[in-house]
CSV table of C-alpha atoms in Angstrom, one decimal:
chain,number,residue,atom,x,y,z
A,14,UNK,CA,20.1,43.6,-1.3
A,15,UNK,CA,17.0,44.4,-3.3
A,16,UNK,CA,14.1,44.8,-0.9
A,17,UNK,CA,12.0,47.3,-2.8
A,18,UNK,CA,9.1,44.9,-2.7
A,19,UNK,CA,9.2,44.8,1.1
A,20,UNK,CA,9.2,48.5,1.4
A,21,UNK,CA,8.4,48.4,5.1
A,22,UNK,CA,10.4,49.2,8.2
A,23,UNK,CA,10.2,45.8,9.9
A,24,UNK,CA,11.9,44.1,6.9
A,25,UNK,CA,14.7,46.6,7.1
A,26,UNK,CA,15.4,46.3,10.8
A,27,UNK,CA,15.3,42.5,10.9
A,28,UNK,CA,18.8,41.5,11.6
A,29,UNK,CA,18.5,38.2,9.9
A,30,UNK,CA,18.1,39.6,6.4
A,31,UNK,CA,20.9,42.1,6.7
A,32,UNK,CA,23.8,39.7,6.5
A,33,UNK,CA,23.8,36.7,4.2
A,34,UNK,CA,25.4,34.5,6.8
A,35,UNK,CA,22.7,35.3,9.3
A,36,UNK,CA,20.0,35.0,6.7
A,37,UNK,CA,21.2,31.5,5.7
A,38,UNK,CA,21.6,30.4,9.3
A,39,UNK,CA,18.1,31.6,10.2
A,40,UNK,CA,16.6,29.6,7.2
A,41,UNK,CA,18.4,26.4,8.2
A,42,UNK,CA,17.5,26.7,11.9
A,43,UNK,CA,13.9,27.6,11.3
A,44,UNK,CA,13.5,24.8,8.7
A,45,UNK,CA,14.9,22.4,11.3
A,46,UNK,CA,12.6,23.7,14.0
A,47,UNK,CA,9.6,23.7,11.7
A,48,UNK,CA,10.2,20.1,10.7
A,49,UNK,CA,10.5,18.9,14.3
A,50,UNK,CA,7.3,20.8,15.3
A,51,UNK,CA,5.4,19.7,12.2
A,52,UNK,CA,6.4,16.0,12.6
A,53,UNK,CA,5.5,16.0,16.3
A,54,UNK,CA,2.0,17.5,15.6
A,55,UNK,CA,1.2,15.3,12.5
A,56,UNK,CA,2.5,12.1,14.1
A,57,UNK,CA,0.2,12.8,17.0
A,58,UNK,CA,-2.7,13.4,14.7
A,59,UNK,CA,-1.8,10.1,12.8
A,60,UNK,CA,-1.6,8.1,16.0
A,61,UNK,CA,-5.0,9.4,17.1
A,62,UNK,CA,-6.6,8.6,13.7
A,63,UNK,CA,-5.2,5.1,13.9
A,64,UNK,CA,-5.6,4.5,17.6
A,65,UNK,CA,-5.3,0.8,18.5
A,66,UNK,CA,-4.3,-0.3,15.0
A,67,UNK,CA,-0.6,0.1,14.7
A,68,UNK,CA,2.3,-2.1,15.8
A,69,UNK,CA,3.0,0.0,18.9
A,70,UNK,CA,-0.6,-0.6,20.1
A,71,UNK,CA,-0.4,-4.3,19.4
A,72,UNK,CA,3.0,-4.6,21.1
A,73,UNK,CA,1.5,-2.9,24.2
A,74,UNK,CA,-1.3,-5.4,24.2
A,75,UNK,CA,1.0,-8.4,23.8
A,76,UNK,CA,3.2,-7.2,26.6
A,77,UNK,CA,0.2,-6.7,28.9
A,78,UNK,CA,-1.0,-10.2,28.0
A,79,UNK,CA,2.4,-11.8,28.7
A,80,UNK,CA,2.7,-10.0,32.1
A,81,UNK,CA,-0.4,-11.6,33.4
B,28,UNK,CA,-22.2,-3.1,-40.5
B,29,UNK,CA,-19.8,-4.0,-43.1
B,30,UNK,CA,-16.7,-6.1,-42.5
B,31,UNK,CA,-14.1,-3.5,-43.0
B,32,UNK,CA,-15.8,-1.0,-40.7
B,33,UNK,CA,-16.0,-3.6,-38.0
B,34,UNK,CA,-12.4,-4.6,-38.3
B,35,UNK,CA,-11.4,-1.0,-38.2
B,36,UNK,CA,-13.3,-0.5,-34.9
B,37,UNK,CA,-11.9,-3.7,-33.5
B,38,UNK,CA,-8.4,-2.5,-34.2
B,39,UNK,CA,-9.3,0.4,-31.9
B,40,UNK,CA,-10.3,-2.1,-29.2
B,41,UNK,CA,-14.0,-1.6,-29.9
B,42,UNK,CA,-16.0,-4.8,-30.4
B,43,UNK,CA,-19.3,-4.4,-32.2
B,44,UNK,CA,-22.0,-6.6,-33.7
B,45,UNK,CA,-22.1,-10.2,-32.7
B,46,UNK,CA,-18.7,-9.9,-30.9
B,47,UNK,CA,-20.0,-7.7,-28.2
B,48,UNK,CA,-20.3,-9.2,-24.7
B,49,UNK,CA,-20.3,-8.1,-21.1
B,50,UNK,CA,-16.8,-8.2,-19.7
B,51,UNK,CA,-17.5,-10.4,-16.7
B,52,UNK,CA,-18.0,-13.7,-18.4
B,53,UNK,CA,-17.0,-16.9,-16.6
B,54,UNK,CA,-13.8,-16.9,-18.6
B,55,UNK,CA,-12.6,-13.7,-16.9
B,56,UNK,CA,-13.8,-14.7,-13.4
B,57,UNK,CA,-16.5,-12.9,-11.5
B,58,UNK,CA,-15.5,-9.4,-10.4
B,59,UNK,CA,-14.8,-9.4,-6.7
B,60,UNK,CA,-16.9,-7.2,-4.4
B,61,UNK,CA,-15.1,-4.2,-3.1
B,62,UNK,CA,-15.1,-4.9,0.6
B,63,UNK,CA,-15.0,-2.1,3.2
B,64,UNK,CA,-11.6,-3.1,4.5
B,65,UNK,CA,-10.8,-1.1,7.6
B,66,UNK,CA,-7.5,-0.1,6.1
B,67,UNK,CA,-9.3,1.6,3.2
B,68,UNK,CA,-9.4,5.3,3.2
B,69,UNK,CA,-6.6,7.9,3.0
B,70,UNK,CA,-5.7,8.0,6.6
B,71,UNK,CA,-6.0,4.4,7.8
B,72,UNK,CA,-3.0,2.1,8.4
B,73,UNK,CA,-3.3,-1.7,8.4
B,74,UNK,CA,-4.8,-3.2,11.5
B,75,UNK,CA,-1.6,-4.9,12.8
B,76,UNK,CA,-3.6,-7.4,15.0
B,77,UNK,CA,-5.2,-8.6,11.8
B,78,UNK,CA,-1.8,-8.9,10.2
B,79,UNK,CA,-0.5,-11.0,13.1
B,80,UNK,CA,-3.5,-13.3,12.8
B,81,UNK,CA,-3.1,-13.3,9.0
B,82,UNK,CA,0.5,-14.5,9.3
B,83,UNK,CA,-0.8,-17.3,11.5
B,84,UNK,CA,-3.3,-18.4,8.9
B,85,UNK,CA,-0.6,-18.3,6.2
B,86,UNK,CA,1.8,-20.3,8.4
B,87,UNK,CA,-0.8,-22.9,9.5
B,88,UNK,CA,-2.6,-23.3,6.2
B,89,UNK,CA,-1.3,-21.7,3.1
B,90,UNK,CA,2.5,-22.4,3.7
B,91,UNK,CA,1.8,-26.1,3.2
B,92,UNK,CA,1.6,-25.4,-0.6
B,93,UNK,CA,2.5,-21.7,-1.2
B,94,UNK,CA,6.0,-20.1,-0.8
B,95,UNK,CA,6.5,-16.5,0.1
B,96,UNK,CA,10.1,-16.4,-0.9
B,97,UNK,CA,10.5,-12.6,-1.0
B,98,UNK,CA,9.6,-12.2,2.6
B,99,UNK,CA,12.3,-12.6,5.3
B,100,UNK,CA,11.6,-13.3,8.9
B,101,UNK,CA,13.1,-10.0,9.9
B,102,UNK,CA,10.3,-8.3,7.8
B,103,UNK,CA,7.9,-9.3,10.5
B,104,UNK,CA,9.8,-7.5,13.3
B,105,UNK,CA,7.9,-4.4,14.3
B,106,UNK,CA,5.0,-5.3,12.1
B,107,UNK,CA,3.4,-8.4,13.6
B,108,UNK,CA,5.9,-9.9,16.0
B,109,UNK,CA,8.7,-8.8,18.4
B,110,UNK,CA,12.3,-9.4,17.6
B,111,UNK,CA,12.5,-12.2,20.2
B,112,UNK,CA,9.4,-13.9,18.7
B,113,UNK,CA,10.8,-13.7,15.2
B,114,UNK,CA,14.2,-15.2,16.1
B,115,UNK,CA,12.4,-18.1,17.9
B,116,UNK,CA,10.1,-18.7,14.9
B,117,UNK,CA,13.0,-18.6,12.4
B,118,UNK,CA,15.1,-21.0,14.5
B,119,UNK,CA,12.3,-23.6,14.2
B,120,UNK,CA,13.1,-24.0,10.5
B,121,UNK,CA,16.2,-25.8,9.4
B,122,UNK,CA,18.1,-24.2,6.5
B,123,UNK,CA,20.6,-26.0,4.2
B,124,UNK,CA,23.6,-23.7,4.0
B,125,UNK,CA,27.2,-23.6,2.7
B,126,UNK,CA,29.6,-24.3,1.1
B,127,UNK,CA,32.0,-23.6,4.0
B,128,UNK,CA,35.8,-23.3,3.7
B,129,UNK,CA,36.1,-27.1,3.1
B,130,UNK,CA,33.3,-27.0,0.5
B,131,UNK,CA,30.9,-28.8,2.8
B,132,UNK,CA,27.2,-28.1,2.9
B,133,UNK,CA,25.5,-28.2,6.3
B,134,UNK,CA,22.2,-27.7,8.1
B,135,UNK,CA,21.7,-24.9,10.5
B,136,UNK,CA,18.7,-23.3,12.3
B,137,UNK,CA,17.2,-20.3,10.6
B,138,UNK,CA,18.1,-16.7,11.4
B,139,UNK,CA,16.0,-13.5,11.2
B,140,UNK,CA,17.7,-12.6,8.0
B,141,UNK,CA,16.6,-15.8,6.2
B,142,UNK,CA,13.7,-15.8,3.8
B,143,UNK,CA,10.5,-17.8,4.4
B,144,UNK,CA,11.1,-21.5,3.6
B,145,UNK,CA,9.4,-22.9,0.5
B,146,UNK,CA,7.2,-26.0,0.8
B,147,UNK,CA,8.6,-27.6,-2.4
B,148,UNK,CA,12.2,-27.9,-3.6
B,149,UNK,CA,11.2,-26.6,-7.0
B,150,UNK,CA,8.2,-25.7,-9.2
B,151,UNK,CA,8.1,-29.1,-10.8
B,152,UNK,CA,7.8,-30.8,-7.4
B,153,UNK,CA,5.1,-28.3,-6.5
B,154,UNK,CA,3.2,-29.1,-9.7
B,155,UNK,CA,3.6,-32.9,-9.2
B,156,UNK,CA,2.1,-32.6,-5.7
B,157,UNK,CA,-0.9,-30.5,-6.8
B,158,UNK,CA,-2.2,-32.4,-9.8
B,159,UNK,CA,-0.3,-30.3,-12.3
B,160,UNK,CA,-1.3,-26.8,-10.9
B,161,UNK,CA,1.5,-24.6,-9.6
B,162,UNK,CA,0.6,-22.8,-6.3
B,163,UNK,CA,2.0,-19.3,-7.0
B,164,UNK,CA,4.4,-17.6,-4.7
B,165,UNK,CA,2.3,-15.3,-2.4
B,166,UNK,CA,4.9,-12.6,-1.8
B,167,UNK,CA,3.4,-10.2,-4.2
B,168,UNK,CA,0.1,-11.9,-5.0
B,169,UNK,CA,-2.1,-8.9,-4.1
B,170,UNK,CA,-0.2,-6.7,-6.6
B,171,UNK,CA,-0.4,-9.5,-9.1
B,172,UNK,CA,-4.2,-9.9,-9.3
B,173,UNK,CA,-6.9,-7.6,-10.3
B,174,UNK,CA,-9.0,-6.7,-7.2
B,175,UNK,CA,-6.0,-7.3,-4.9
B,176,UNK,CA,-7.1,-8.3,-1.4
B,177,UNK,CA,-10.8,-8.3,-2.5
B,178,UNK,CA,-10.0,-10.9,-5.0
B,179,UNK,CA,-8.1,-13.1,-2.6
B,180,UNK,CA,-10.9,-12.9,0.0
B,181,UNK,CA,-13.5,-13.7,-2.7
B,182,UNK,CA,-11.4,-16.6,-4.0
B,183,UNK,CA,-10.9,-18.1,-0.6
B,184,UNK,CA,-14.6,-17.9,0.4
B,185,UNK,CA,-15.9,-18.4,-3.2
B,186,UNK,CA,-16.2,-22.2,-3.4
B,187,UNK,CA,-19.7,-23.4,-4.5
B,188,UNK,CA,-21.3,-26.5,-6.1
B,189,UNK,CA,-20.9,-26.2,-9.8
B,190,UNK,CA,-24.1,-25.0,-11.4
B,191,UNK,CA,-26.0,-27.3,-13.8
B,192,UNK,CA,-24.2,-27.6,-17.1
B,193,UNK,CA,-20.8,-26.9,-15.8
B,194,UNK,CA,-18.5,-29.9,-15.7
B,195,UNK,CA,-15.6,-29.8,-13.3
B,196,UNK,CA,-12.6,-32.0,-14.2
B,197,UNK,CA,-11.2,-34.4,-11.6
B,198,UNK,CA,-8.9,-32.6,-9.2
B,199,UNK,CA,-10.4,-29.2,-10.0
B,200,UNK,CA,-12.9,-27.2,-7.9
B,201,UNK,CA,-15.6,-24.8,-8.9
B,202,UNK,CA,-14.9,-21.2,-8.0
B,203,UNK,CA,-16.6,-18.5,-10.1
B,204,UNK,CA,-14.0,-15.9,-9.0
B,205,UNK,CA,-11.1,-17.8,-10.6
B,206,UNK,CA,-10.8,-17.0,-14.4
B,207,UNK,CA,-12.2,-20.1,-16.1
B,208,UNK,CA,-14.3,-21.0,-13.1
B,209,UNK,CA,-12.4,-24.1,-12.0
B,210,UNK,CA,-9.3,-23.9,-9.9
B,211,UNK,CA,-6.7,-26.5,-8.8
B,212,UNK,CA,-6.7,-25.3,-5.2
B,213,UNK,CA,-9.4,-26.9,-3.1
B,214,UNK,CA,-11.3,-24.9,-0.4
B,215,UNK,CA,-8.8,-24.6,2.5
B,216,UNK,CA,-10.5,-22.3,4.9
B,217,UNK,CA,-13.3,-23.7,7.1
B,218,UNK,CA,-14.7,-22.5,10.4
B,219,UNK,CA,-12.2,-23.2,13.2
B,220,UNK,CA,-9.2,-24.6,11.2
B,221,UNK,CA,-6.9,-22.1,12.9
B,222,UNK,CA,-7.0,-21.2,16.6
B,223,UNK,CA,-6.4,-17.5,17.3
B,224,UNK,CA,-4.4,-16.6,20.4
B,225,UNK,CA,-6.2,-13.3,20.9
B,226,UNK,CA,-9.7,-14.8,21.1
B,227,UNK,CA,-11.0,-13.4,17.7
B,228,UNK,CA,-13.8,-15.7,16.4
B,229,UNK,CA,-12.1,-18.1,13.9
B,230,UNK,CA,-14.8,-18.3,11.3
B,231,UNK,CA,-13.8,-19.1,7.7
B,232,UNK,CA,-14.6,-15.5,6.6
B,233,UNK,CA,-12.5,-14.1,9.5
B,234,UNK,CA,-9.6,-16.3,8.6
B,235,UNK,CA,-9.9,-15.2,4.9
B,236,UNK,CA,-10.1,-11.6,5.9
B,237,UNK,CA,-7.0,-11.8,8.1
B,238,UNK,CA,-4.9,-13.7,5.6
B,239,UNK,CA,-6.0,-11.4,2.7
B,240,UNK,CA,-4.9,-8.4,4.9
B,241,UNK,CA,-1.6,-10.1,5.5
B,242,UNK,CA,-1.0,-10.8,1.8
B,243,UNK,CA,-1.9,-7.2,1.0
B,244,UNK,CA,0.8,-6.1,3.5
B,245,UNK,CA,3.3,-8.5,1.9
B,246,UNK,CA,2.7,-6.8,-1.4
B,247,UNK,CA,2.6,-3.2,0.0
B,248,UNK,CA,4.9,-3.3,3.1
B,249,UNK,CA,5.4,0.5,2.8
B,250,UNK,CA,1.6,1.1,3.0
B,251,UNK,CA,1.4,2.7,6.5
B,252,UNK,CA,4.4,4.9,6.0
B,253,UNK,CA,3.3,6.0,2.5
B,254,UNK,CA,-0.1,7.0,3.8
B,255,UNK,CA,1.4,9.0,6.6
B,256,UNK,CA,3.7,10.8,4.2
B,257,UNK,CA,0.7,11.4,2.0
B,258,UNK,CA,-1.1,13.2,4.8
B,259,UNK,CA,2.0,15.3,5.6
B,260,UNK,CA,2.4,16.1,1.9
B,261,UNK,CA,-1.2,17.2,1.6
B,262,UNK,CA,-0.9,19.6,4.6
B,263,UNK,CA,2.4,21.1,3.3
B,264,UNK,CA,1.3,21.5,-0.3
B,265,UNK,CA,-2.0,23.1,0.9
B,266,UNK,CA,0.1,25.6,2.8
B,267,UNK,CA,2.4,26.2,-0.2
B,268,UNK,CA,-0.6,26.6,-2.5
B,269,UNK,CA,-2.0,29.3,-0.1
B,270,UNK,CA,1.3,31.0,-0.1
B,271,UNK,CA,1.5,31.0,-3.9
B,272,UNK,CA,-2.0,32.5,-4.1
B,273,UNK,CA,-0.9,35.2,-1.8
B,274,UNK,CA,2.3,35.8,-3.7
B,275,UNK,CA,0.5,36.1,-7.0
B,276,UNK,CA,-1.9,38.6,-5.5
B,277,UNK,CA,1.0,40.5,-4.0
B,278,UNK,CA,2.8,40.8,-7.3
B,279,UNK,CA,-0.3,41.7,-9.2
B,280,UNK,CA,-1.6,44.2,-6.7
B,281,UNK,CA,0.5,46.9,-8.4
B,282,UNK,CA,-1.0,46.2,-11.8
B,283,UNK,CA,-4.5,45.7,-10.6
B,284,UNK,CA,-4.6,49.0,-8.8
B,285,UNK,CA,-3.6,50.9,-11.9
B,286,UNK,CA,-6.1,52.4,-14.3
B,287,UNK,CA,-5.0,52.2,-17.9
B,288,UNK,CA,-6.8,54.7,-20.1
B,289,UNK,CA,-6.3,54.4,-23.8
B,290,UNK,CA,-7.1,57.6,-25.5
B,291,UNK,CA,-7.1,57.3,-29.3
B,292,UNK,CA,-5.1,60.2,-30.7
B,293,UNK,CA,-7.5,62.8,-32.1
B,294,UNK,CA,-5.2,64.7,-34.4
B,295,UNK,CA,-4.1,62.0,-36.8
B,296,UNK,CA,-4.7,62.6,-40.4
B,297,UNK,CA,-7.6,60.4,-41.7
B,298,UNK,CA,-6.7,58.3,-44.8
């Protein structure tokens, strides 16, 4: 594998770039983990920006009103 | 200006000389004000409580004349109403269905998968009941009009006495926002014509605002999701842009840290 550009030790010792199978698997797994984390954070930001406006907020109000 | 020059310009869409006029003549309708809708802005969803009230206004007032044939009951689930509410609302309408295995038609209560019922059996019946004017289907009306929900709001609240010199034919109503200035639809929204369950003041302008929001949703049901994707897209592409800047600098650092010195050869024979 050409890694002349990354001519530093930590790129050489990283296990996940040594073997193509591990390299691929690490990309897939980290993409998955990144997406879960990214969606969790951005969904929370979105819900804060739109607090009280979305269906889930309306539904909670409707349920509270019908419980009375 | 001579005639040929003017016609050459008008072929380019430029009107000059006595043809020039401001765009917003009564023939085109007044431009609606751009209202500060609270769903304006890159990061705002629709206010779903307003959508729910807007549906009620459509149902109680507009649906007497206007169909919304591209919207099914199920589209309201998780937007304005719960599944149980939607099923109950659909069941109140009777649908004519069939033919069954024997070729018979029959009536049955509506299901969540049915589309909104139309007030008239066909367009001609609709015209006949409205002095010749066809009430358009409202499923995509916000997309279909310049100004979108601003136009709908302005139209619904824009009924005035006709100014001096404007004659309004029988059965028509003066409304400067409607192209031509006279519209077949009478004013339908007045203070208090709909009673809101959530206690929101039911002034005419509030009703118009809510129904305009509802019609905007019907035209753009993907609005909330699209804006959320937009926010995520901006965050990701900002990151990727940063990475690409870093990558460019990384690749060029080798070249940028070289000094290239060009020394013209000194020993070449002069010609």
